[in-house]
CSV table of C-alpha atoms and ligand atoms in Angstrom, one decimal:
chain,number,residue,atom,x,y,z
Y,1,MET,CA,128.2,50.7,95.5
Y,2,ALA,CA,128.3,54.0,95.7
Y,3,ARG,CA,129.3,55.7,99.3
Y,4,VAL,CA,126.3,56.8,101.6
Y,5,ALA,CA,126.4,60.4,102.8
Y,6,VAL,CA,125.3,62.4,105.3
Y,7,VAL,CA,125.5,66.3,105.4
Y,8,THR,CA,123.9,67.7,108.1
Y,9,GLY,CA,123.0,71.7,107.8
Y,10,GLY,CA,123.4,70.2,103.9
Y,11,SER,CA,120.3,72.3,102.6
Y,12,ARG,CA,122.5,75.8,102.4
Y,13,GLY,CA,124.9,77.4,102.2
Y,14,ILE,CA,128.6,75.8,103.3
Y,15,GLY,CA,126.9,72.1,103.3
Y,16,ALA,CA,124.7,72.4,100.1
Y,17,ALA,CA,128.1,73.2,98.4
Y,18,ILE,CA,129.2,69.7,100.3
Y,19,ALA,CA,126.2,67.3,99.6
Y,20,LYS,CA,127.2,68.5,96.1
Y,21,ALA,CA,130.5,68.2,95.2
Y,22,LEU,CA,129.9,64.2,97.6
Y,23,GLN,CA,127.2,64.0,95.4
Y,24,ALA,CA,129.6,64.9,92.5
Y,25,ALA,CA,132.2,61.9,93.8
Y,26,GLY,CA,129.4,59.7,93.3
Y,27,CYS,CA,128.0,59.5,96.6
Y,28,GLU,CA,124.7,58.7,97.8
Y,29,VAL,CA,123.5,61.6,99.4
Y,30,ALA,CA,121.3,63.0,102.2
Y,31,ALA,CA,121.7,66.7,103.7
Y,32,THR,CA,119.7,67.4,107.0
Y,33,TYR,CA,118.0,71.0,107.7
Y,34,GLY,CA,117.1,72.4,110.8
Y,35,GLY,CA,114.4,74.4,110.5
Y,36,ASN,CA,114.5,76.4,106.6
Y,37,ASP,CA,111.8,74.4,104.7
Y,38,GLU,CA,111.3,76.1,101.8
Y,39,ALA,CA,116.0,75.9,101.3
Y,40,ALA,CA,115.4,73.2,101.6
Y,41,ALA,CA,112.4,71.7,99.5
Y,42,ALA,CA,114.6,74.4,97.0
Y,43,PHE,CA,117.7,72.7,97.2
Y,44,THR,CA,115.6,69.1,96.9
Y,45,ALA,CA,114.7,70.6,93.2
Y,46,GLU,CA,117.6,71.8,92.1
Y,47,THR,CA,120.0,68.7,92.8
Y,48,GLY,CA,117.7,65.3,94.1
Y,49,ILE,CA,119.1,65.7,97.6
Y,50,LYS,CA,116.8,64.4,99.9
Y,51,THR,CA,116.2,66.4,103.0
Y,52,TYR,CA,115.2,65.3,105.7
Y,53,LYS,CA,114.3,67.4,109.1
Y,54,TRP,CA,114.7,67.1,112.5
Y,55,SER,CA,117.8,69.2,115.0
Y,56,VAL,CA,120.7,67.2,116.1
Y,57,GLY,CA,121.1,68.9,119.1
Y,58,ASP,CA,118.8,66.4,120.0
Y,59,TYR,CA,120.8,63.0,120.4
Y,60,GLU,CA,116.5,60.5,119.9
Y,61,ALA,CA,115.5,63.0,116.6
Y,62,CYS,CA,118.6,61.5,115.5
Y,63,THR,CA,118.7,57.7,115.7
Y,64,ALA,CA,115.5,57.9,114.4
Y,65,GLY,CA,116.6,60.7,111.6
Y,66,ILE,CA,119.3,58.6,111.2
Y,67,ALA,CA,117.3,55.1,111.3
Y,68,GLN,CA,114.9,56.6,107.9
Y,69,ILE,CA,118.6,57.6,105.7
Y,70,GLU,CA,119.9,54.1,106.7
Y,71,ALA,CA,115.6,52.7,105.1
Y,72,ASP,CA,116.1,55.1,102.2
Y,73,LEU,CA,119.9,54.5,100.9
Y,74,GLY,CA,121.9,51.6,103.3
Y,75,PRO,CA,124.6,52.0,105.8
Y,76,ILE,CA,125.8,55.2,105.8
Y,77,ASP,CA,129.6,55.3,105.4
Y,78,ILE,CA,130.7,59.0,105.4
Y,79,LEU,CA,129.1,61.6,107.6
Y,80,VAL,CA,130.0,65.1,107.5
Y,81,ASN,CA,128.6,66.2,110.5
Y,82,ASN,CA,128.2,70.9,108.8
Y,83,ALA,CA,125.0,72.5,110.9
Y,84,GLY,CA,125.9,75.7,113.2
Y,85,ILE,CA,124.4,78.6,115.0
Y,86,THR,CA,125.7,81.7,116.1
Y,87,ARG,CA,124.9,83.9,118.4
Y,88,ASP,CA,127.3,86.2,118.8
Y,89,ALA,CA,127.7,88.8,122.5
Y,90,PRO,CA,130.1,90.2,123.6
Y,91,PHE,CA,130.3,88.0,127.2
Y,92,HIS,CA,129.2,90.2,129.5
Y,93,LYS,CA,126.3,90.0,127.4
Y,94,MET,CA,125.8,86.8,126.8
Y,95,THR,CA,123.1,84.7,128.2
Y,96,PRO,CA,122.8,80.8,129.6
Y,97,GLN,CA,120.4,80.5,126.5
Y,98,GLN,CA,123.2,81.5,124.0
Y,99,TRP,CA,125.6,79.6,125.4
Y,100,HIS,CA,123.4,76.3,125.2
Y,101,ASP,CA,121.8,76.8,121.8
Y,102,VAL,CA,125.0,76.6,120.4
Y,103,ILE,CA,126.9,74.1,122.5
Y,104,ASP,CA,123.9,72.1,122.0
Y,105,THR,CA,124.0,72.4,118.0
Y,106,ASN,CA,127.8,72.2,117.1
Y,107,LEU,CA,129.2,70.4,120.1
Y,108,THR,CA,126.4,68.4,121.2
Y,109,GLY,CA,124.8,67.7,117.6
Y,110,VAL,CA,128.5,66.5,116.2
Y,111,PHE,CA,127.9,63.9,119.5
Y,112,ASN,CA,124.5,63.0,118.8
Y,113,MET,CA,125.1,62.7,114.9
Y,114,THR,CA,128.6,60.4,115.5
Y,115,HIS,CA,127.5,58.4,118.0
Y,116,ASN,CA,124.4,57.2,115.8
Y,117,VAL,CA,127.2,56.0,113.3
Y,118,TRP,CA,129.8,54.9,114.9
Y,119,GLY,CA,128.9,51.1,115.7
Y,120,GLY,CA,127.8,50.4,112.3
Y,121,MET,CA,130.6,52.8,110.8
Y,122,ARG,CA,133.0,49.4,113.3
Y,123,GLU,CA,131.3,46.5,112.3
Y,124,ARG,CA,131.4,47.0,109.3
Y,125,LYS,CA,135.3,48.5,108.9
Y,126,PHE,CA,135.2,51.6,107.2
Y,127,GLY,CA,133.7,55.1,107.8
Y,128,ARG,CA,134.9,58.7,107.2
Y,129,ILE,CA,133.4,61.2,109.5
Y,130,VAL,CA,134.5,65.0,108.7
Y,131,THR,CA,133.6,68.3,110.5
Y,132,ILE,CA,133.2,71.7,110.0
Y,133,SER,CA,135.0,73.8,112.8
Y,134,SER,CA,136.2,77.4,112.4
Y,135,ILE,CA,139.2,80.1,112.2
Y,136,ASN,CA,136.7,80.9,115.2
Y,137,GLY,CA,137.5,77.7,116.5
Y,138,GLN,CA,141.1,78.1,116.2
Y,139,LYS,CA,141.8,81.8,117.9
Y,140,GLY,CA,139.4,83.1,119.4
Y,141,GLN,CA,136.9,85.4,118.5
Y,142,PHE,CA,135.6,88.6,120.0
Y,143,ALA,CA,131.5,88.2,121.0
Y,144,GLN,CA,132.1,84.3,120.5
Y,145,ALA,CA,132.6,83.3,123.9
Y,146,ASN,CA,130.4,80.0,122.9
Y,147,TYR,CA,131.1,79.1,119.1
Y,148,ALA,CA,134.8,79.0,119.2
Y,149,ALA,CA,134.0,76.5,122.6
Y,150,SER,CA,132.0,74.8,120.4
Y,151,LYS,CA,134.2,75.2,117.1
Y,152,ALA,CA,137.3,74.4,119.7
Y,153,GLY,CA,135.1,71.0,120.7
Y,154,ASP,CA,134.6,69.6,116.9
Y,155,ILE,CA,138.9,69.5,117.4
Y,156,GLY,CA,140.2,67.7,120.6
Y,157,PHE,CA,136.5,65.5,120.2
Y,158,THR,CA,138.4,63.7,116.7
Y,159,LYS,CA,141.6,64.1,118.2
Y,160,SER,CA,140.0,61.6,120.2
Y,161,LEU,CA,137.9,59.3,117.7
Y,162,ALA,CA,140.0,59.3,115.3
Y,163,GLN,CA,142.9,57.4,117.6
Y,164,GLU,CA,139.5,54.8,118.4
Y,165,GLY,CA,138.2,54.3,115.1
Y,166,ALA,CA,141.7,54.2,113.2
Y,167,ARG,CA,142.3,49.8,113.3
Y,168,ALA,CA,138.1,50.1,112.4
Y,169,GLY,CA,138.8,51.9,109.2
Y,170,ILE,CA,137.1,54.9,110.1
Y,171,THR,CA,139.2,58.0,109.8
Y,172,VAL,CA,138.3,61.9,111.8
Y,173,ASN,CA,139.6,65.2,110.7
Y,174,VAL,CA,138.6,68.2,110.5
Y,175,VAL,CA,138.1,71.6,107.9
Y,176,ALA,CA,138.7,75.1,110.2
Y,177,PRO,CA,136.8,77.7,107.6
Y,178,GLY,CA,138.1,80.7,107.7
Y,179,TYR,CA,135.6,83.9,106.9
Y,180,ILE,CA,133.6,82.9,103.8
Y,181,ALA,CA,130.6,84.1,101.9
Y,182,THR,CA,127.9,82.8,103.5
Y,183,ASP,CA,124.9,84.2,105.2
Y,184,MET,CA,126.3,83.4,108.1
Y,185,VAL,CA,129.3,86.0,107.3
Y,186,MET,CA,127.0,88.1,105.2
Y,187,ALA,CA,125.0,89.1,108.5
Y,188,VAL,CA,128.0,90.1,110.4
Y,189,PRO,CA,127.9,93.7,110.8
Y,190,GLU,CA,128.8,95.5,107.0
Y,191,LYS,CA,131.9,97.3,109.5
Y,192,VAL,CA,132.8,94.7,110.7
Y,193,ARG,CA,133.2,92.8,107.8
Y,194,ASP,CA,135.1,95.1,106.1
Y,195,SER,CA,137.8,95.0,108.8
Y,196,ILE,CA,137.8,91.1,108.1
Y,197,ILE,CA,139.0,91.0,105.9
Y,198,SER,CA,141.1,93.8,105.2
Y,199,GLN,CA,143.0,90.8,107.7
Y,200,ILE,CA,142.4,88.1,105.2
Y,201,PRO,CA,145.8,87.8,102.9
Y,202,VAL,CA,143.9,86.5,99.6
Y,203,GLY,CA,142.1,90.1,100.1
Y,204,ARG,CA,138.6,88.5,99.8
Y,205,LEU,CA,135.9,85.4,101.7
Y,206,GLY,CA,136.2,82.0,100.4
Y,207,GLU,CA,132.9,80.7,98.6
Y,208,ALA,CA,131.5,77.0,100.4
Y,209,GLU,CA,133.2,74.9,97.0
Y,210,GLU,CA,136.5,75.5,98.4
Y,211,ILE,CA,135.7,74.2,101.9
Y,212,ALA,CA,134.1,71.2,99.5
Y,213,ARG,CA,136.9,70.0,98.0
Y,214,CYS,CA,138.5,69.7,100.9
Y,215,VAL,CA,135.8,67.9,102.9
Y,216,ALA,CA,136.0,66.0,99.2
Y,217,PHE,CA,139.3,65.0,99.2
Y,218,LEU,CA,138.9,64.4,102.9
Y,219,THR,CA,135.9,61.1,102.9
Y,220,SER,CA,137.4,59.3,98.9
Y,221,ASP,CA,138.5,56.3,99.6
Y,222,ASP,CA,142.3,57.4,99.4
Y,223,ALA,CA,142.4,59.4,102.6
Y,224,GLY,CA,142.4,56.1,104.1
Y,225,PHE,CA,146.5,57.9,105.8
Y,226,VAL,CA,145.0,61.2,106.7
Y,227,THR,CA,143.1,60.9,110.4
Y,228,GLY,CA,143.4,62.9,113.1
Y,229,SER,CA,144.2,66.0,110.9
Y,230,THR,CA,142.6,69.1,110.7
Y,231,ILE,CA,142.5,71.5,107.0
Y,232,THR,CA,142.2,74.8,107.9
Y,233,ALA,CA,141.6,77.1,104.8
Y,234,ASN,CA,141.1,81.0,105.8
Y,235,GLY,CA,143.0,82.5,102.9
Y,236,GLY,CA,145.7,82.7,105.5
Y,237,GLN,CA,144.8,84.8,107.9
Y,238,TYR,CA,145.5,82.5,110.7
Y,239,PHE,CA,148.3,80.4,110.9
Y,240,THR,CA,147.6,76.9,113.5
N,301,LIG,N1,137.5,93.6,118.9
N,301,LIG,C1,138.0,94.6,119.7
N,301,LIG,N2,136.8,95.1,120.4
N,301,LIG,C2,135.1,95.2,119.9
N,301,LIG,C3,135.2,93.8,118.4
N,301,LIG,C4,136.4,93.5,117.9
N,301,LIG,N3,136.6,92.5,117.8
N,301,LIG,N4,134.3,93.8,117.6
N,301,LIG,C5,133.3,94.8,118.7
N,301,LIG,N5,134.8,95.9,119.6
N,301,LIG,C6,134.3,96.5,120.3
N,301,LIG,C7,133.2,97.6,120.0
N,301,LIG,O1,134.0,98.7,119.3
N,301,LIG,C8,131.8,98.5,121.3
N,301,LIG,O2,133.1,98.9,121.6
N,301,LIG,P1,132.8,100.4,122.6
N,301,LIG,O3,131.8,99.6,123.2
N,301,LIG,O4,134.0,100.7,123.0
N,301,LIG,O5,132.0,100.9,121.1
N,301,LIG,C9,132.2,96.8,121.6
N,301,LIG,O6,133.2,96.5,121.3
N,301,LIG,C10,130.0,96.5,120.7
N,301,LIG,O7,129.6,97.1,122.2
N,301,LIG,P2,127.7,96.4,121.6
N,301,LIG,O8,127.7,97.0,122.7
N,301,LIG,O9,128.0,97.5,120.4
N,301,LIG,O10,127.9,95.0,121.7
N,301,LIG,P3,126.5,94.4,120.8
N,301,LIG,O11,126.1,93.9,122.1
N,301,LIG,O12,125.6,95.8,119.8
N,301,LIG,O13,127.6,93.3,119.4
N,301,LIG,C11,128.6,92.8,118.5
N,301,LIG,C12,127.4,93.8,118.5
N,301,LIG,C13,127.7,90.5,118.4
N,301,LIG,C14,130.0,92.1,118.9
N,301,LIG,C15,129.0,92.5,116.7
N,301,LIG,O14,129.7,93.5,116.7
N,301,LIG,C16,129.1,91.4,116.1
N,301,LIG,O15,128.0,91.1,115.6
N,301,LIG,N6,130.3,91.6,116.2
N,301,LIG,C17,130.8,90.6,114.7
N,301,LIG,C18,131.3,89.1,115.6
N,301,LIG,C19,132.3,87.8,114.6
N,301,LIG,O16,132.6,87.6,113.8
N,301,LIG,N7,130.5,86.7,114.5
N,301,LIG,C20,131.9,86.2,113.8
N,301,LIG,C21,130.7,85.6,112.5
N,301,LIG,S1,131.2,84.9,110.7
N,301,LIG,C22,131.0,82.5,111.7
N,301,LIG,O17,130.9,82.8,113.2
N,301,LIG,C23,131.8,82.6,110.7
N,301,LIG,C24,133.1,81.8,110.7
N,301,LIG,O18,133.3,80.1,111.7
N,301,LIG,C25,133.9,82.4,110.9
């Protein structure tokens, strides 16, 4: 039977590429999104993948949304925590709101989603959880104290859950992308972006599909011995 996969932030950017890759791998896929109805409708029209709207920062909304997906598609086997936002500011200008917005979505959102699928995966003795971190959670980044903290947090979260899930057939891993050609990176001022590209040894931004292929591997039945790991895909910009 087809595996059921949920990709948060799955209607655009890296998430959309992941959703398509998992669909191509034979999964039944659901994509969640936070706000952009137009992009979600276009994504469903293009792919046939159903989209569901809620904020991953809201625990009760995650509980209800996951119940709806399970009613529509069946028990969830694969969760990809991809939803993420930036609120960049040098620390002396960063507001508590900018801190909380990023932590609530990028880190608490990962807790909220994972906590709501964990019990079912334990009962069924199978699960694949992949969280999309970032190069900036590994190396830090000027103006991203909030984002880097959230993305580093994803890695500690994953290493802990990998230990808890191992005996229950649940693998928990991270993919840490470098700078990928998505709306998020295109929003960085052009001068800053050009300087970032000059620091990437392969000489270009990554493609969303290059991240999606890492996720497709980690979520496959074949990857059962890989858990607690971080696949770093950043064009050689930073070695961990
Ligand atoms: N290192 C050192 N200094 C830096 C710097 C850096 N990387 N970036 C900016 N600065 C300096 C500037 O030169 C400037 O210095 P001066 O005051 O001496 O001129 C100062 O910091 C910036 O001050 P501003 O008051 O102009 O800053 P601002 O409030 O307008 O903020 C910014 C500008 C938010 C920092 C903007 O430059 C920016 O967005 N930078 C990019 C941050 C970044 O890389 N974000 C990654 C987004 S992509 C992503 O997150 C995806 C992923 O996972 C990889």
